[in-house]
Short mmCIF file of C-alpha atoms in Angstrom, two decimals:
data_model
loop_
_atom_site.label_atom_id
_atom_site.label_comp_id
_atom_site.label_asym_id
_atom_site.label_seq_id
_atom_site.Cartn_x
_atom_site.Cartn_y
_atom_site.Cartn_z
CA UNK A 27 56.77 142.50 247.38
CA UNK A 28 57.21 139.74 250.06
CA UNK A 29 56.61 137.11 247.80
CA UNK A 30 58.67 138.81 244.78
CA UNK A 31 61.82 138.76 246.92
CA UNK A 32 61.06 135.17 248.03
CA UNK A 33 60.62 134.11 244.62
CA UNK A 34 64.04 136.14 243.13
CA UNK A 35 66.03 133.84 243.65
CA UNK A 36 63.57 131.37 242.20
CA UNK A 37 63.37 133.36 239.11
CA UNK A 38 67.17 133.86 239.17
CA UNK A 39 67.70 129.92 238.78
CA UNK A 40 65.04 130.02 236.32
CA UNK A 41 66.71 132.27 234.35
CA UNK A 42 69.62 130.75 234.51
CA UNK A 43 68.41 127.35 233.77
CA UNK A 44 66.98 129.07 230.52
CA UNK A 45 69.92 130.45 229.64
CA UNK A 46 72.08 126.72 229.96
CA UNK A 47 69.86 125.32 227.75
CA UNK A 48 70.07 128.07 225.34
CA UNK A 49 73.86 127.48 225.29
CA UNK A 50 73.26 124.16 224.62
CA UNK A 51 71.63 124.19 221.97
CA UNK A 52 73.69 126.61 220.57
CA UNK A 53 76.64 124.42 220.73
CA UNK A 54 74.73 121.32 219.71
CA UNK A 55 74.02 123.50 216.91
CA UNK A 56 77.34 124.79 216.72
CA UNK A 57 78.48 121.05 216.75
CA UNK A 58 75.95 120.26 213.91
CA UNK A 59 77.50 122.77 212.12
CA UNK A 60 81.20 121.61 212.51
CA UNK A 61 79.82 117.94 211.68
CA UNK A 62 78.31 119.33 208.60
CA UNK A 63 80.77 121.26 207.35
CA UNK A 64 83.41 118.76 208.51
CA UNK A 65 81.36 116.56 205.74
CA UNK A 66 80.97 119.03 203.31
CA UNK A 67 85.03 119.01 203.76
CA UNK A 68 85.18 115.88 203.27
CA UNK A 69 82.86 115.65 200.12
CA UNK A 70 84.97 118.44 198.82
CA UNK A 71 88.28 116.43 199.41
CA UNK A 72 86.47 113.37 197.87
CA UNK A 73 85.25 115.27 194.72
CA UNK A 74 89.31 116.75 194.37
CA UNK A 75 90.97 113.44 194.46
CA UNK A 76 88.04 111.97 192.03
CA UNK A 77 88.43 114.60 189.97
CA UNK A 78 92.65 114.05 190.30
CA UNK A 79 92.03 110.80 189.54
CA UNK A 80 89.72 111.90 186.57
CA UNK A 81 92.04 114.04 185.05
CA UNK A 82 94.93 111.65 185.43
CA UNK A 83 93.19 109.03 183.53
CA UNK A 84 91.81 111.46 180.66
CA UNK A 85 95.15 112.58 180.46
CA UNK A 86 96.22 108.81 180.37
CA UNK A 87 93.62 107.69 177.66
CA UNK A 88 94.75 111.03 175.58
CA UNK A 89 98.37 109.74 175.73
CA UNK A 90 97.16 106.28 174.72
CA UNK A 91 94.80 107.42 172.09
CA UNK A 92 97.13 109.76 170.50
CA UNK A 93 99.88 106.77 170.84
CA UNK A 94 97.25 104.46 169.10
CA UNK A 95 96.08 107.17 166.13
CA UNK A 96 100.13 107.93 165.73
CA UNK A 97 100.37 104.39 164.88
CA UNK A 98 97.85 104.10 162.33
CA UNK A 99 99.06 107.20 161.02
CA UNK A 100 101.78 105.62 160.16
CA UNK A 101 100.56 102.78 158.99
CA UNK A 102 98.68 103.93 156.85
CA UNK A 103 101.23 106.64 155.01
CA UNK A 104 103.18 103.21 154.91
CA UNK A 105 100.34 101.60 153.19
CA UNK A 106 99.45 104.71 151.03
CA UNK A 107 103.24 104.61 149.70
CA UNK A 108 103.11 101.01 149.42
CA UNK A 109 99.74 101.60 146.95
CA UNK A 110 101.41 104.07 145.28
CA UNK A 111 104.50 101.87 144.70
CA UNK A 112 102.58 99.64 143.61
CA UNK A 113 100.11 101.50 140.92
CA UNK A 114 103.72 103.23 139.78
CA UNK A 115 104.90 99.71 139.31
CA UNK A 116 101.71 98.58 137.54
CA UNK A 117 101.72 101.54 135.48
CA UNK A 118 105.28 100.80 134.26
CA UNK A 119 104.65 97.18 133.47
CA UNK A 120 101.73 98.28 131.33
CA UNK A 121 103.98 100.74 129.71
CA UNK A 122 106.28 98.47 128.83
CA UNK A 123 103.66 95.91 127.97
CA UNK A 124 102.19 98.43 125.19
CA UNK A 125 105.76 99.09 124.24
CA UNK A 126 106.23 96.05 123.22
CA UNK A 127 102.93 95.25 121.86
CA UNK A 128 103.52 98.11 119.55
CA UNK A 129 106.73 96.67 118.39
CA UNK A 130 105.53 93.34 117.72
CA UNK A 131 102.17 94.98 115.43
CA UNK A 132 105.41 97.03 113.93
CA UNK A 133 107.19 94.11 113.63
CA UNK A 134 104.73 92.11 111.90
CA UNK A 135 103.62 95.01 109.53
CA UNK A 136 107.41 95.30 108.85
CA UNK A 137 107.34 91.35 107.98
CA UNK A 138 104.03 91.43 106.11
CA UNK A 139 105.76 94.71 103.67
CA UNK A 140 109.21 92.78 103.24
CA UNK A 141 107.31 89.69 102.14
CA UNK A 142 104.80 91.91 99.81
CA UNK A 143 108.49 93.56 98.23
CA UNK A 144 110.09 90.00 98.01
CA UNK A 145 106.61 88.97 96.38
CA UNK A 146 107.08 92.31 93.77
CA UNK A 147 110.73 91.53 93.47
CA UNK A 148 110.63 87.79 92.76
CA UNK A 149 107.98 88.82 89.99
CA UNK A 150 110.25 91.69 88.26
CA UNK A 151 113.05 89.17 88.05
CA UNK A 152 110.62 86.62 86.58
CA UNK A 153 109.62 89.01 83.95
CA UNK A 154 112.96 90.72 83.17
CA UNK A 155 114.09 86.79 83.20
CA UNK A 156 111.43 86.30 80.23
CA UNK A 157 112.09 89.41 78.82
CA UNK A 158 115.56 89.18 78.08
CA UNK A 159 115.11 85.44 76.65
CA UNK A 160 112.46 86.68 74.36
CA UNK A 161 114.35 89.81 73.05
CA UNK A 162 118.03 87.81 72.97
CA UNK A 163 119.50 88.16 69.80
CA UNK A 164 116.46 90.99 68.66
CA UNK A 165 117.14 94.48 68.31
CA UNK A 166 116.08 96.92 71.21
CA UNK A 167 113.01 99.16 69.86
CA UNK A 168 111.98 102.14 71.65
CA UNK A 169 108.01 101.33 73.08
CA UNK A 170 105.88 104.42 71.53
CA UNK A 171 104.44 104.17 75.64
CA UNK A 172 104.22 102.24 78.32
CA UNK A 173 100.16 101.13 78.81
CA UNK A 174 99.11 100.58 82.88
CA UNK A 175 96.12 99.16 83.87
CA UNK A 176 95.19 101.03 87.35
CA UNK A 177 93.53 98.06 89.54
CA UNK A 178 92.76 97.38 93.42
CA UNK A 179 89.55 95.17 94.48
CA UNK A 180 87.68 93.94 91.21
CA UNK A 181 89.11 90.85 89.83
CA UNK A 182 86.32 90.15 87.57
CA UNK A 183 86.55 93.79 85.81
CA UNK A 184 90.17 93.37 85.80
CA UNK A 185 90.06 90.18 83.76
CA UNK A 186 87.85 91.51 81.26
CA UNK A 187 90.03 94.25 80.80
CA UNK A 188 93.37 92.55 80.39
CA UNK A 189 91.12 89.99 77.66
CA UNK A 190 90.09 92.99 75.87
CA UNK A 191 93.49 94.94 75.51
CA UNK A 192 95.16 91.44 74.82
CA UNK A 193 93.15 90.93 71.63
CA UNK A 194 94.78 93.92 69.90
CA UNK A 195 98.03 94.23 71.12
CA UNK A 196 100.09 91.11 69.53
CA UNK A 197 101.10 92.78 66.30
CA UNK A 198 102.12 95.95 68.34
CA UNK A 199 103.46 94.24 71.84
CA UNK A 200 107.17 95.91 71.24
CA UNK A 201 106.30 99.24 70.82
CA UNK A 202 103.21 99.47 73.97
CA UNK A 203 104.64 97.29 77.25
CA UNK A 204 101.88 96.50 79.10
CA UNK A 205 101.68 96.63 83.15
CA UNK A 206 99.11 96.16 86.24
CA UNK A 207 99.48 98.50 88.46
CA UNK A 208 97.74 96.65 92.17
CA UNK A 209 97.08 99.65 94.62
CA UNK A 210 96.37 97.17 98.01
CA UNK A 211 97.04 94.01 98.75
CA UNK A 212 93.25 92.11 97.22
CA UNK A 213 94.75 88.37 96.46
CA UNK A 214 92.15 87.84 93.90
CA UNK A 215 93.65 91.14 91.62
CA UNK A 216 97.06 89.57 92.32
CA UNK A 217 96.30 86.12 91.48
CA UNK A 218 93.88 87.60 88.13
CA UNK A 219 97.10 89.71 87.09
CA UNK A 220 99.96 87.05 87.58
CA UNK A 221 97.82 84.64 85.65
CA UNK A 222 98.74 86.35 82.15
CA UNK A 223 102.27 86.71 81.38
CA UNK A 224 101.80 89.00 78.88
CA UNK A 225 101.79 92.02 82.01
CA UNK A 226 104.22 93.30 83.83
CA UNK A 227 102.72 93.52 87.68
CA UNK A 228 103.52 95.98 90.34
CA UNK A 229 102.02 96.12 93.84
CA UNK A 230 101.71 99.66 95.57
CA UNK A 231 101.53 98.95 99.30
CA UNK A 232 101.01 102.17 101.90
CA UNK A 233 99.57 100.82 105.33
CA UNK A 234 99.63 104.71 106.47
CA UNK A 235 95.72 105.76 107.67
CA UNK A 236 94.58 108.48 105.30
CA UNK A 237 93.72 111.45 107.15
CA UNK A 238 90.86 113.43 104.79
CA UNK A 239 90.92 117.31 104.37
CA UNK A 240 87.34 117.55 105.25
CA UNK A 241 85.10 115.54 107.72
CA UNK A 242 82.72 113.29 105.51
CA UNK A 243 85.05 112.77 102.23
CA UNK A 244 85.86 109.28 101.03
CA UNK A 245 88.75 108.08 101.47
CA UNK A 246 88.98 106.33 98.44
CA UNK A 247 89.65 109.32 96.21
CA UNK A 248 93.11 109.66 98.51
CA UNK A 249 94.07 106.55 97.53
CA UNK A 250 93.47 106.65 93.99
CA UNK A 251 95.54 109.85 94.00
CA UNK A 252 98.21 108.07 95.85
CA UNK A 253 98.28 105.25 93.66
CA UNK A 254 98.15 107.32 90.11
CA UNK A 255 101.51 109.00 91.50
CA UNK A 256 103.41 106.41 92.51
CA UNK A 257 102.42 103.80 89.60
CA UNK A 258 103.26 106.45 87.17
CA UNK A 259 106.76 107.98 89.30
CA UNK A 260 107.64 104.11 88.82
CA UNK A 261 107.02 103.73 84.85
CA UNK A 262 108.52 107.29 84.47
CA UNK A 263 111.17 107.68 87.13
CA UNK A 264 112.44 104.35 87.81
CA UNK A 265 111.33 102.41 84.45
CA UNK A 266 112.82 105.23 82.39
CA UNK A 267 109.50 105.38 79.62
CA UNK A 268 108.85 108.94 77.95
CA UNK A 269 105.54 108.23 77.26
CA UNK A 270 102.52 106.26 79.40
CA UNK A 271 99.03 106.01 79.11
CA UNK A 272 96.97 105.14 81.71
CA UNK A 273 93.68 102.69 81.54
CA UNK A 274 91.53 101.56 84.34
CA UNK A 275 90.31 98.03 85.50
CA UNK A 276 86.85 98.77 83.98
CA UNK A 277 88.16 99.79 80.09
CA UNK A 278 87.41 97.95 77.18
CA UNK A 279 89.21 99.46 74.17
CA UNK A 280 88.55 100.27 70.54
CA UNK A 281 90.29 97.58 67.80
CA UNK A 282 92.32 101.06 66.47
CA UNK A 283 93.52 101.74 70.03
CA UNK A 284 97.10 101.21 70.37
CA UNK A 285 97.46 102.76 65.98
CA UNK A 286 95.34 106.00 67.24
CA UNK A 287 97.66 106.59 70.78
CA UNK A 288 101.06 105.60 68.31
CA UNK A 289 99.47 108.10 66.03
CA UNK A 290 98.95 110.88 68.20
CA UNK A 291 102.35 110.51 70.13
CA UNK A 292 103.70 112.33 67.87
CA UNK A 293 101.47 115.33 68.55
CA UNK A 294 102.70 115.48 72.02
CA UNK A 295 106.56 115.71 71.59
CA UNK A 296 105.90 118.77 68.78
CA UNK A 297 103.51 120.90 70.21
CA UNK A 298 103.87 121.50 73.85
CA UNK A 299 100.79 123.49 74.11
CA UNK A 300 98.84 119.83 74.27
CA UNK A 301 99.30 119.00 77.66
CA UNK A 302 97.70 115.18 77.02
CA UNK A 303 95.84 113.04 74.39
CA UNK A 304 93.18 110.88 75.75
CA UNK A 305 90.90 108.42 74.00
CA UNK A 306 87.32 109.33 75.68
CA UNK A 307 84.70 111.71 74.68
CA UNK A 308 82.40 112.73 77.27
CA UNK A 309 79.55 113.72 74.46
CA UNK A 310 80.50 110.54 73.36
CA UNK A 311 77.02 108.80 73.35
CA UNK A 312 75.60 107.04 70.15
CA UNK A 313 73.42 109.94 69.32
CA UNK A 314 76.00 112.69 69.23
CA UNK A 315 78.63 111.11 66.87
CA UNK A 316 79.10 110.24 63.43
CA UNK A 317 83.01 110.43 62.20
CA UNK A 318 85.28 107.95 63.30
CA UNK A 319 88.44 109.98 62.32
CA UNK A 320 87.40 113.49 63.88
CA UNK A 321 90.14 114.35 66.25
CA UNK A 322 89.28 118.06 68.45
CA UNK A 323 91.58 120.06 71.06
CA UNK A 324 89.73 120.65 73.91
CA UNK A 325 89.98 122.47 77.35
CA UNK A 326 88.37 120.05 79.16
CA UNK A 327 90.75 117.08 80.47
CA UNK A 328 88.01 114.04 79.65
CA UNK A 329 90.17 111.43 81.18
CA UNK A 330 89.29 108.15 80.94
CA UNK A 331 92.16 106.28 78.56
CA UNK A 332 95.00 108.91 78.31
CA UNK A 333 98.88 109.47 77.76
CA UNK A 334 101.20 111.95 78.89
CA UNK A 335 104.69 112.58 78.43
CA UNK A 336 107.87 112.15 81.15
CA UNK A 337 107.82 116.21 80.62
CA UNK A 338 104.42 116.75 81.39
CA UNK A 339 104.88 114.44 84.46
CA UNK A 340 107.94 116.42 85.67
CA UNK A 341 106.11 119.31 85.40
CA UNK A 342 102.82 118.01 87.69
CA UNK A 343 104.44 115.17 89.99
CA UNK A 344 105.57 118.15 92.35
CA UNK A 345 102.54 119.13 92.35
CA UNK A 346 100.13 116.37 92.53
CA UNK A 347 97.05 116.68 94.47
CA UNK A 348 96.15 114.61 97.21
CA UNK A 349 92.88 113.62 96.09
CA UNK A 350 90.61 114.72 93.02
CA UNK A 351 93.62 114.74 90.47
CA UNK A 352 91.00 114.40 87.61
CA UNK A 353 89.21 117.85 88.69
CA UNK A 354 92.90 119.17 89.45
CA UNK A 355 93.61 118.59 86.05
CA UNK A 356 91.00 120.65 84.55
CA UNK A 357 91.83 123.54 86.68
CA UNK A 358 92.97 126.60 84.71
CA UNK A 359 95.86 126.68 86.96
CA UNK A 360 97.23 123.22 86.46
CA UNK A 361 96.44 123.56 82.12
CA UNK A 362 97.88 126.74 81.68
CA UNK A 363 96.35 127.45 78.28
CA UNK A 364 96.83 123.94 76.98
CA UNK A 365 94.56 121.83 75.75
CA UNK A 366 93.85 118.11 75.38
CA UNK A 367 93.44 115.83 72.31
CA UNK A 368 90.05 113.79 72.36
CA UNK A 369 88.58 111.68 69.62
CA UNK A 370 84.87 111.94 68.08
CA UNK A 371 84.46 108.71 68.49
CA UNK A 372 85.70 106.75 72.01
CA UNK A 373 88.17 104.78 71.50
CA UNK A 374 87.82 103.05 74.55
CA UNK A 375 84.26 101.69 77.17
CA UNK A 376 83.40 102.18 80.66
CA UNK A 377 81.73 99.28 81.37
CA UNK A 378 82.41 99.65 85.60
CA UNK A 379 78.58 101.03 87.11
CA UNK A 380 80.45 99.86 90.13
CA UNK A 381 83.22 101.32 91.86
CA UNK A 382 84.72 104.15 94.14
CA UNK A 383 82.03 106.85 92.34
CA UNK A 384 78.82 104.15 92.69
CA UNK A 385 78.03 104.44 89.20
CA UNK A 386 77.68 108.29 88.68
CA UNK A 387 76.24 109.06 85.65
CA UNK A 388 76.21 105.59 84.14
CA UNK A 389 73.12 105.08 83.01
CA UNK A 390 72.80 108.31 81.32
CA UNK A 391 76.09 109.01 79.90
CA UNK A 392 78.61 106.48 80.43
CA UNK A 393 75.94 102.73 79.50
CA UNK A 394 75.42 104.68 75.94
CA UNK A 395 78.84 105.84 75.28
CA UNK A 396 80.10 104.23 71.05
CA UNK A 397 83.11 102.58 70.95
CA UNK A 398 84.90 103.01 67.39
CA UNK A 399 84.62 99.74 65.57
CA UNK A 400 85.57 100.47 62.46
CA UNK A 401 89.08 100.33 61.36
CA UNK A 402 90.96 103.64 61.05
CA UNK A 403 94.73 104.01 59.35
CA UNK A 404 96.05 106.31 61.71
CA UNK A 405 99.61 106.21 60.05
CA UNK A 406 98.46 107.68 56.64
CA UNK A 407 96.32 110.60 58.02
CA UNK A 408 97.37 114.12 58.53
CA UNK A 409 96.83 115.25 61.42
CA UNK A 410 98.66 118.43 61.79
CA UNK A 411 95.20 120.10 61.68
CA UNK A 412 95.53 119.71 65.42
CA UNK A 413 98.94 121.75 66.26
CA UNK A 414 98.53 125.18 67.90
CA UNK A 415 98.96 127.04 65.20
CA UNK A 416 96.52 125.54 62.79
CA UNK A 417 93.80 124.23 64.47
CA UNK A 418 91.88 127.73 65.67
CA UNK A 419 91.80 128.23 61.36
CA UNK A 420 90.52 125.00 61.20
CA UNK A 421 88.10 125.03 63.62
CA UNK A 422 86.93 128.43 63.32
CA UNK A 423 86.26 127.51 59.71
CA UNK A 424 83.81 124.83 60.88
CA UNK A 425 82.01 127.39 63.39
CA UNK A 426 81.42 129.96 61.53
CA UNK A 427 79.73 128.42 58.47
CA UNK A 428 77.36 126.86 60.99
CA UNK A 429 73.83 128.41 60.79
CA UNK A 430 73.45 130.86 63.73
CA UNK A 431 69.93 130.35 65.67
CA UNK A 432 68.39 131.41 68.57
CA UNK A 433 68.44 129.24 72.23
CA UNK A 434 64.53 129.21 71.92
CA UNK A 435 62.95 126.28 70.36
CA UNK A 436 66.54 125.23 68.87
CA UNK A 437 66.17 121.65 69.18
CA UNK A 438 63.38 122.10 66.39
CA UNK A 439 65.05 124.64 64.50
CA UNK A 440 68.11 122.67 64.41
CA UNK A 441 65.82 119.66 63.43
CA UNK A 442 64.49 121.74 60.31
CA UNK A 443 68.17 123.06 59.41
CA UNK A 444 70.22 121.12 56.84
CA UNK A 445 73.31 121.46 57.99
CA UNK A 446 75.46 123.00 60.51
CA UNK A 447 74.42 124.84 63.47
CA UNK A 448 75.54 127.25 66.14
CA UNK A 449 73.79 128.36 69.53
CA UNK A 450 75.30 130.73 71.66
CA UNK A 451 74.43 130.72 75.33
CA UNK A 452 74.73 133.89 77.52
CA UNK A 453 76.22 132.38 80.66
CA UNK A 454 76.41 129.05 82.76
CA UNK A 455 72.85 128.98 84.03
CA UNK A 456 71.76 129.55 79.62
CA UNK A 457 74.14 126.66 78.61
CA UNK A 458 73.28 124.12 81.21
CA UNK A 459 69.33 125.10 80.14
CA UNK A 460 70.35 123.87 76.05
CA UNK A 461 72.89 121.16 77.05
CA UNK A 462 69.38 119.99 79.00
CA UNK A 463 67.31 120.41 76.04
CA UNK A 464 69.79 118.26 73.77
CA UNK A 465 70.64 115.51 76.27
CA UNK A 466 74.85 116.47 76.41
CA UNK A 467 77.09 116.91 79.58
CA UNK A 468 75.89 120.02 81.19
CA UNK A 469 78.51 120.21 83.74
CA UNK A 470 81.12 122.62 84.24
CA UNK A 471 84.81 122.73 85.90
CA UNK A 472 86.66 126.50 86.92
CA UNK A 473 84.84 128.07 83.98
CA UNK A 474 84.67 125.38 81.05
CA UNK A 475 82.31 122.69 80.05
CA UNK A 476 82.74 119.34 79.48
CA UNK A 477 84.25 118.79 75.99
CA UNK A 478 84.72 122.79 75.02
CA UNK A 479 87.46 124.63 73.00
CA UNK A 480 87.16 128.29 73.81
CA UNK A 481 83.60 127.96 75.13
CA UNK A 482 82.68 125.67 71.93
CA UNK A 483 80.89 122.27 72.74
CA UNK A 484 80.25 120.59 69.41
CA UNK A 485 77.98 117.42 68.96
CA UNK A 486 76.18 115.86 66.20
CA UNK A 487 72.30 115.77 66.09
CA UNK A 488 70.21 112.87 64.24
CA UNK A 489 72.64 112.90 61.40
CA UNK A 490 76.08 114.33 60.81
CA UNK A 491 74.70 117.88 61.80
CA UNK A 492 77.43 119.13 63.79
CA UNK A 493 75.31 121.81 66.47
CA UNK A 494 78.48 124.17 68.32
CA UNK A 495 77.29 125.65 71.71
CA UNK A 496 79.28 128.99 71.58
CA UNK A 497 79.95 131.55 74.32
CA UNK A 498 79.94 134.95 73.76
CA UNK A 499 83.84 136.04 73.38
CA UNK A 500 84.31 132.12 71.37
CA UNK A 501 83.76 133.86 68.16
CA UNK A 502 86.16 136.53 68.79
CA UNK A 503 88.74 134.03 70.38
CA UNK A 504 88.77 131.60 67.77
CA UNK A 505 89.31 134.67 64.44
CA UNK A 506 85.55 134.71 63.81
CA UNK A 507 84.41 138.31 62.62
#
């Protein structure tokens, strides 16, 4: 106990010694701490005014950028109108660049017509010039018809032509004017048909694009249509003939031509039932003809070499097809009951195996067609047989004393037959199957064949056997009991 209250106040100082440096430390710790956080202060200040500065200068280069992309906005709207401008511009000077263009093709299509009509003119005062020399101190004689030769691209055809109607029409040059009808403007047709005096020539000119009904049809049969209207509106309408007859550039004709057309013009102005008179036969080939003054009505228009009347042409010109006006011709709707006068014997050739058909049938029905060659008095022979009201008695007469046989084996029974026969067919399909057998035009337009008169096709056979195809109502239509 001695020695533990000796060494209290030993302990005491101890103690208290322990307790100073525990203090100390505490406030070196203490003033660690301050330090520390005094730096973390001032880190945290540091980090704010970087991060002031930061957003200043974001907030700087967002001002700038939007500045800079404002401007090139701009720019470029000014550059986009300025394109624009400039492709409206563009577009207007190519406008007006095709608007002219168009005028000047117009303009020199306009020229090239005027010069064609000046041509057309100077050439109708040239004639009328030589005309009215040549018929000064004459008396005026009323032309039995008007003849046109309907040309366009064969010069060579044409000029045979022309030579062959020019060797029979002196004596008769007064009473059949003759004219060239030039559809197109072909310099060698216009240089072949100025080159004889003896023609009138007319140019039709249309530079408007034919638009076909159908996809795939030639054009060509527009513009023959075309052309057939307007040559004959100009012989009719503005020429003032009654009667024309039209020919093509690839017709030779018969040395009777012009007597057999004066002939039968009479026919037309008395009986109105014949709607035409035309010098072709389609059955016309050497082996089906004999009589070179047989005349027969038919229902068929063969076409060819034909005339019509200013009447008739009245009645159709309002009406004329666009294309096809043969075929349009030998509808039942466009005849209207009437017939068409055709000759036995052809009084005119086909020589053209080229042209707008390519030679359709040539070698078998148009290379052997007979042209008459033997003269034929036209003026002395009576031909009122062929009015309306005679010819079914005359006819029918023939008809029925032909020999009736049967379709079977008829090109031998016909053989063994002296004299007339007739074959009557049941329908299309049974005619085509004889008109086969015997070698004759099988074909067929809105109910009639080729060459038929109330269902009758007639031809001769070896010798001057006439054979009649009949139908079966032609016996009752034509009288026949």
């Amino acid at each position: 106990r001695a020695c533990s209250w000796a060494a209290a106040p030993a302990c005491s100082l101890t103690q208290h010694h322990h307790h100073l440096l525990s203090w100390k430390r505490t406030i070196a710790m203490a003033g660690k701490l301050a330090l520390f956080m005094a730096g973390i202060q001032r880190t945290l200040c540091d980090v704010r005014a970087l991060l002031v500065v930061g957003a200043v200068f974001f907030v700087f280069v967002q001002v700038r950028l939007f500045a800079t992309q404002s401007e090139f906005a701009d720019r470029i709207a000014m550059a986009v109108e300025a394109e624009n401008h400039c492709t409206s511009q563009m577009r207007l000077l190519i406008d007006q660049i095709s608007s002219q263009t168009g005028k000047i093709v117009g303009l020199e299509e306009e020229k090239h017509q005027l010069e064609e009509k000046c041509q057309q003119l100077n050439t109708f005062i040239h004639e009328l010039q030589r005309r009215l020399s040549s018929n000064s101190g004459t008396a005026i004689q009323e032309p039995v018809a008007a003849v046109v030769v309907m040309a366009c691209n064969r010069p060579d055809y044409l000029e045979r032509t022309i030579k062959s109607i020019l060797q029979y029409h002196g004596a008769v040059a007064s009473k059949f004017p003759l004219f060239i009808s030039q559809d197109g403007t072909h310099t060698g047709v216009r240089e072949k048909a100025l080159n004889f005096h003896q023609f009138n020539y007319m140019q039709h000119l249309d530079f408007t694009p034919v638009k076909t009904d159908r996809p795939g049809e030639m054009i060509a049969y527009y513009k023959i249509a075309d052309h057939y209207k307007w040559a004959l509106t100009q012989l009719f309408n503005e020429r003032g003939f009654q009667r024309v007859i039209i020919l093509e550039d690839d017709m030779e004709i018969a040395p009777d031509f012009f007597e057999y057309f004066e002939a039968t013009a009479d026919l037309l102005e008395k009986d109105r039932s014949i709607i035409a008179v035309s010098s072709w036969n389609d059955n016309g080939q050497r082996q089906f003809v004999q009589d070179h003054e047989a005349l027969y009505r038919s229902d068929f228009f063969p076409g060819l070499g034909w005339m019509l009347t200013k009447t008739v042409w009245d009645e159709l010109s309002p009406k004329w097809p666009r294309a096809y006006w043969d075929d349009w011709l030998r509808l039942n709707e466009t005849r209207k009951g009437r017939q068409f006068i055709r000759p036995e014997i052809c009084r005119n050739y086909n020589f053209g195996e080229h042209g707008s058909s390519f030679g359709q049938f040539f070698k078998q029905y148009l290379e052997p067609i007979k042209i008459n060659s033997v003269p034929v008095q036209w003026k002395s022979k009576d031909l009122s047989y062929l009015l309306k009201e005679n010819y079914d008695r005359y006819f029918g007469a023939l008809v029925s004393k032909a020999v009736p046989i049967s379709g079977k084996g008829a090109i031998e029974k016909a053989y063994n037959i002296d004299g007339d026969v007739r074959i009557e067919y049941a329908d299309q399909n049974d005619f085509e199957t004889l008109a086969q057998q015997f070698g004759v035009f099988k074909e067929w337009k809105d109910g009639v064949p080729r060459t038929a008169y109330k269902g009758v096709v007639m031809f001769r056979w070896q010798t001057s056997r006439r054979v009649f195809l009949v139908s079966p109502i032609s016996l009752q239509q034509l009288g026949i009991n």
